[in-house]
Short mmCIF file of C-alpha atoms in Angstrom, two decimals:
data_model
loop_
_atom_site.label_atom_id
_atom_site.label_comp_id
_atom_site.label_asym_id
_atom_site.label_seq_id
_atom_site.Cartn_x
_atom_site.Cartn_y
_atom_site.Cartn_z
CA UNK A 922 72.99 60.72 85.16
CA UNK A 923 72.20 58.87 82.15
CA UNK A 924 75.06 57.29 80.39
CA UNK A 925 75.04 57.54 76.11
CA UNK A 926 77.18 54.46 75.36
CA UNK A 927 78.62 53.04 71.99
CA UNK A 928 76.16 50.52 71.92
CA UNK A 929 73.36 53.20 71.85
CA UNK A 930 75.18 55.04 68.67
CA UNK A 931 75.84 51.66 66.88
CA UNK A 932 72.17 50.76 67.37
CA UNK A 933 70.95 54.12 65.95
CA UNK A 934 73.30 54.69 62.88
CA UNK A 935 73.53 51.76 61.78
CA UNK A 936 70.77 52.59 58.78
CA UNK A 937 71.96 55.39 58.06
CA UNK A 938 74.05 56.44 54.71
CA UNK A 939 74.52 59.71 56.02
CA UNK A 940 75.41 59.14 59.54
CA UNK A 941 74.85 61.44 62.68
CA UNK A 942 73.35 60.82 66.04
CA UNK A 943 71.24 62.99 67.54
CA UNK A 944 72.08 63.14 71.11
CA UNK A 945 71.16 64.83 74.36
CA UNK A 946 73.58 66.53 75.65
CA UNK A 947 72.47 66.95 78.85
CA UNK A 948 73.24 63.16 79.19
CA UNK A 949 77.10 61.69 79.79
CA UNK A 950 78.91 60.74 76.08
CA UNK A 951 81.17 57.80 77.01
CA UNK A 952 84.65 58.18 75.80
CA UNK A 953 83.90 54.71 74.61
CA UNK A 954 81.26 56.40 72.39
CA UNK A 955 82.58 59.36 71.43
CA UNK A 956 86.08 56.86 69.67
CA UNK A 957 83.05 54.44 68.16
CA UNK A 958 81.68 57.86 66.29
CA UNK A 959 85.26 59.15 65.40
CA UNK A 960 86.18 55.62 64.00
CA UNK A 961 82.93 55.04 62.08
CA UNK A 962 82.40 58.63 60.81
CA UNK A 963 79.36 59.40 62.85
CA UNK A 964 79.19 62.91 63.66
CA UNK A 965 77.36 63.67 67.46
CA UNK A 966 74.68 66.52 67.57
CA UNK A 967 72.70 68.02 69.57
CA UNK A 968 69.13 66.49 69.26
CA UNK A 969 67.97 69.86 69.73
CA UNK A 970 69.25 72.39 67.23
CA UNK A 971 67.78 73.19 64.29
CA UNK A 972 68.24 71.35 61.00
CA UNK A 973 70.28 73.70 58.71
CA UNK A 974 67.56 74.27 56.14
CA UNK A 975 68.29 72.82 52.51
CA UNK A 976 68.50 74.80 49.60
CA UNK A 977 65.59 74.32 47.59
CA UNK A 978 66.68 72.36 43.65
CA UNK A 979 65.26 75.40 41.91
CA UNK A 980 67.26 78.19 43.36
CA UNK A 981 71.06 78.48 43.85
CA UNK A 982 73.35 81.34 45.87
CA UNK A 983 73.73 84.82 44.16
CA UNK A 984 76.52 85.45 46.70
CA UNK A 985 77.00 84.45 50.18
CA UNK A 986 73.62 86.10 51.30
CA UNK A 987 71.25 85.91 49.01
CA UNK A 988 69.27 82.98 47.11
CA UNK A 989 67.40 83.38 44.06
CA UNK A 990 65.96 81.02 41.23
CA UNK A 991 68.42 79.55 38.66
CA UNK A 992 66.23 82.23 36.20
CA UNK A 993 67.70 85.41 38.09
CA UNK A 994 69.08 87.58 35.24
CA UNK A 995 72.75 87.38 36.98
CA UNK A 996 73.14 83.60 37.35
CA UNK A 997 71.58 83.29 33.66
CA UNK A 998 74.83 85.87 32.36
CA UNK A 999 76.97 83.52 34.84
CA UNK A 1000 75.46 80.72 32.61
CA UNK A 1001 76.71 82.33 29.28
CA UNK A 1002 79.94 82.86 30.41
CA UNK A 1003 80.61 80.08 31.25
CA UNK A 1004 79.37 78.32 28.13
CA UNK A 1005 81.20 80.76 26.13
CA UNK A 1006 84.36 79.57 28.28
CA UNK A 1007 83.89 76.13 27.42
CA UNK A 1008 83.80 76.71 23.28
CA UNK A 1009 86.94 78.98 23.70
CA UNK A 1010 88.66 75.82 24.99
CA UNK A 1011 87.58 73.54 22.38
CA UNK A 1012 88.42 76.34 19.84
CA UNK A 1013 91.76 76.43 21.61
CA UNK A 1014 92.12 72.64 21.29
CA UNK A 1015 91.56 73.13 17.04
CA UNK A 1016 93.83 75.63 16.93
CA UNK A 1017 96.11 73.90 18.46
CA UNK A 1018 95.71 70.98 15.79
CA UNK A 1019 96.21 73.62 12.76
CA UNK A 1020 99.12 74.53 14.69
CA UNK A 1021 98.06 78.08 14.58
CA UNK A 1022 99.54 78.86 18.24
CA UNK A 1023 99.65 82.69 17.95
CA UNK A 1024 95.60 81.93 17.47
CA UNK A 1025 95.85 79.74 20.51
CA UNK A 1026 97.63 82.47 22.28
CA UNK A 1027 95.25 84.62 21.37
CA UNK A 1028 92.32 82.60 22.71
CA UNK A 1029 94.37 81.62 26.03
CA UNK A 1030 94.20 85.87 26.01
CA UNK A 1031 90.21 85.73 25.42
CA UNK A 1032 89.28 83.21 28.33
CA UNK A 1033 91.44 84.73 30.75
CA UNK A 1034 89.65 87.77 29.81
CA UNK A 1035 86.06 85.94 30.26
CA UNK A 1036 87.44 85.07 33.76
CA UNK A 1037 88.48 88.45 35.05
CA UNK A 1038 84.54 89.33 33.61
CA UNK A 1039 83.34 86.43 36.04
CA UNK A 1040 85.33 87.12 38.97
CA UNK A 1041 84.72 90.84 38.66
CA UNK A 1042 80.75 89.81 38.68
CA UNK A 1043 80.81 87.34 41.30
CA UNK A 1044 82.56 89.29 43.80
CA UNK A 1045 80.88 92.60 42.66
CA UNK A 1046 83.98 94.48 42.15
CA UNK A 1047 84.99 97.28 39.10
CA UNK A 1048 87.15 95.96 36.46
CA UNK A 1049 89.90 97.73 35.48
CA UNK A 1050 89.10 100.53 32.74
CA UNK A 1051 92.65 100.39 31.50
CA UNK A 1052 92.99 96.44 30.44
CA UNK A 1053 93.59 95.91 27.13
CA UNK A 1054 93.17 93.12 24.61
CA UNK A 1055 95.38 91.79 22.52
CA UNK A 1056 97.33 94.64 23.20
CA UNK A 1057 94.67 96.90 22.01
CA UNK A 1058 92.55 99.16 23.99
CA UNK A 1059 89.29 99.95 23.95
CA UNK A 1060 89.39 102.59 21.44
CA UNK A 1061 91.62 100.72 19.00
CA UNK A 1062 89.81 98.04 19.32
CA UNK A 1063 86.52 99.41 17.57
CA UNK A 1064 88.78 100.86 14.95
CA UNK A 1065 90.59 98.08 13.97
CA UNK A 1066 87.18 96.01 14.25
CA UNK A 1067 85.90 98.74 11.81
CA UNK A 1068 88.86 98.65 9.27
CA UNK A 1069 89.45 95.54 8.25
CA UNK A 1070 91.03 96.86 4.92
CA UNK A 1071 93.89 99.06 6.32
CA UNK A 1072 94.98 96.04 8.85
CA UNK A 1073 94.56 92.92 6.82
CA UNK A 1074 93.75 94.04 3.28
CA UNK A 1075 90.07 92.46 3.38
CA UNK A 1076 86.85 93.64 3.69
CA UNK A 1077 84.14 92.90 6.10
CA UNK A 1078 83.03 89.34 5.08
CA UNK A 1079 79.95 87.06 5.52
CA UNK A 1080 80.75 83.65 7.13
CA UNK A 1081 81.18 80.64 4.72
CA UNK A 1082 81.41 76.81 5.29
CA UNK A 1083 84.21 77.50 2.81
CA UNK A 1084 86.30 79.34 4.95
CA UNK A 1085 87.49 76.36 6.94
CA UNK A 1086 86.88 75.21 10.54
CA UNK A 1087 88.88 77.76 12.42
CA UNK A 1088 87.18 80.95 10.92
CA UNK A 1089 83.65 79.49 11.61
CA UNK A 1090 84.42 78.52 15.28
CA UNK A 1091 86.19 82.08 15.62
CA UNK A 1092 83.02 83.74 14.23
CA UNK A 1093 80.60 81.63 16.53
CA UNK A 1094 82.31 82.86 19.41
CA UNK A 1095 81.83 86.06 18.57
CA UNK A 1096 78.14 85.69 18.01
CA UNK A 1097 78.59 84.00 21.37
CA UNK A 1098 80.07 87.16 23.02
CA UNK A 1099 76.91 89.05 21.67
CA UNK A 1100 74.84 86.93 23.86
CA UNK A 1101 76.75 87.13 27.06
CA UNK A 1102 76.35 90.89 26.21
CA UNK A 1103 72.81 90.90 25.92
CA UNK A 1104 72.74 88.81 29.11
CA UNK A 1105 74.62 91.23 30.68
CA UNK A 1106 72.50 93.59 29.64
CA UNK A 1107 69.16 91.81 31.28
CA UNK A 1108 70.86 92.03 34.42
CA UNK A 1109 72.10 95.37 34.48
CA UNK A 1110 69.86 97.65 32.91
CA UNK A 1111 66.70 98.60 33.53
CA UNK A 1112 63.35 97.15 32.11
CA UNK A 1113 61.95 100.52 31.10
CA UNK A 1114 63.90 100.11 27.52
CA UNK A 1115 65.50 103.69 28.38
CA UNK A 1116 68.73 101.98 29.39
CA UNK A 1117 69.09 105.21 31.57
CA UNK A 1118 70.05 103.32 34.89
CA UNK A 1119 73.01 100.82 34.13
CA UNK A 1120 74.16 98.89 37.18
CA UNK A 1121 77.60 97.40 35.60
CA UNK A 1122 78.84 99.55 33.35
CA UNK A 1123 81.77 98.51 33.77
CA UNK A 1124 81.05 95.04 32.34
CA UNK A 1125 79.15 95.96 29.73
CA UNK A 1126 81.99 98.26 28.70
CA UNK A 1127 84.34 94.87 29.20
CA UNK A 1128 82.43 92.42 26.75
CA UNK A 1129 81.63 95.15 23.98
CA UNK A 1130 85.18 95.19 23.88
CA UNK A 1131 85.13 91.29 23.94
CA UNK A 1132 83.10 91.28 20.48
CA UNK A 1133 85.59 93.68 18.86
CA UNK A 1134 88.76 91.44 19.84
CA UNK A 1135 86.65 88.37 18.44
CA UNK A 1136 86.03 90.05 15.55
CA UNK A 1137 89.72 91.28 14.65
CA UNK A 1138 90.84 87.60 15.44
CA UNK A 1139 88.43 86.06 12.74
CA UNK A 1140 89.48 88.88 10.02
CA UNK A 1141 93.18 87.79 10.73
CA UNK A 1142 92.25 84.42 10.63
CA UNK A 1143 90.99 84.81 7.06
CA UNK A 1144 94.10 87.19 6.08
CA UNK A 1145 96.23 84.42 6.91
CA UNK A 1146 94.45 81.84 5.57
CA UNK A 1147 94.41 79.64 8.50
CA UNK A 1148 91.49 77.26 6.84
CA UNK A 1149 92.04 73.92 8.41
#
């Protein structure tokens, strides 16, 4: 029988950067070899199987199944989420400077929010029709959103350089959570325009609801005149 020694692995690893020797394995692995591998990282395989095939640049894992191109309506929502994560932190961090911490509080509030959305996605499963937001729920929401007068004795107002830093980034976000709705809605609606067959209602449900909170954190915002 044919004897695989260290010698033999040294020899044909030692080019590599990513080392693993291919060996037959109907031939002997000296224990001498197999301790040269496990001290120099080099993992033994069989020359025979099959190279796991690599995942091509342009497409990426939908779940543990399924590939599909970095374009696929779902990983594109997955993409505005996550932006939209990212600019509630940094909003978080100004906040934080105006010391406005019931507004960072608030936001903490918004992105564990965005995460529930992005778990809920990812793993496919319902949210929970009965969360609320900033201890509002989803019909309060819309009418607080819609009467800015009776809660904070102001109107429904345009954005303005003038209002400050804090307002601005609050209202971007919101304009934000309008895209990761729209997303949303690319990926679970049909094409037809009818909107008839809705895959994820239950998210779309979730980040209308999103908008609304945005929107009622911006109008208390300027109530309170937290301009930085």
């Amino acid at each position: 029988m044919q004897i695989i020694k260290a010698k033999d692995i040294e020899n044909a690893t030692k080019e590599m950067i990513v080392k693993e020797f291919r060996a037959d394995f109907t031939m002997f692995i000296s224990q001498e070899a197999k301790d040269y591998a496990e001290q120099n990282g080099i993992t033994i395989i069989d020359k025979d199987a099959k190279a796991k095939p690599k995942k091509p640049e342009h497409m990426t894992n939908l779940d543990a199944k399924r590939l599909v191109l970095k374009n696929h309506p779902r990983i594109i929502l997955r993409g505005k989420i996550d932006t939209f994560q990212a600019k509630v932190l940094e909003t978080q961090i100004l906040a934080e400077e105006l010391r406005c911490q019931n507004m960072v509080n608030m936001l903490q509030e918004i992105n564990d929010y965005a995460r529930k959305i992005m778990v809920s996605e990812l793993l496919e499963e319902k949210l929970d029709d009965k969360i609320t937001l900033l201890g509002l729920n989803e019909h309060e929401l819309r009418y607080v959103s819609q009467h800015p007068t009776q809660y904070f004795g102001i109107g429904h107002i345009a954005p303005s350089y003038k209002m400050g830093k804090l307002p601005v980034e609050l209202n971007l976000l919101r304009a934000m959570s309008r895209e990761v709705e729209i997303a949303a809605i690319n990926a679970f609606c049909d094409t037809t325009g009818t909107g008839e067959k809705i895959s994820r209602a239950d998210i779309l449900r979730a980040l209308n609801r999103l908008s609304s909170a945005l929107y009622i954190m911006y109008l208390e915002c300027l109530a309170e005149g937290r301009e930085s």
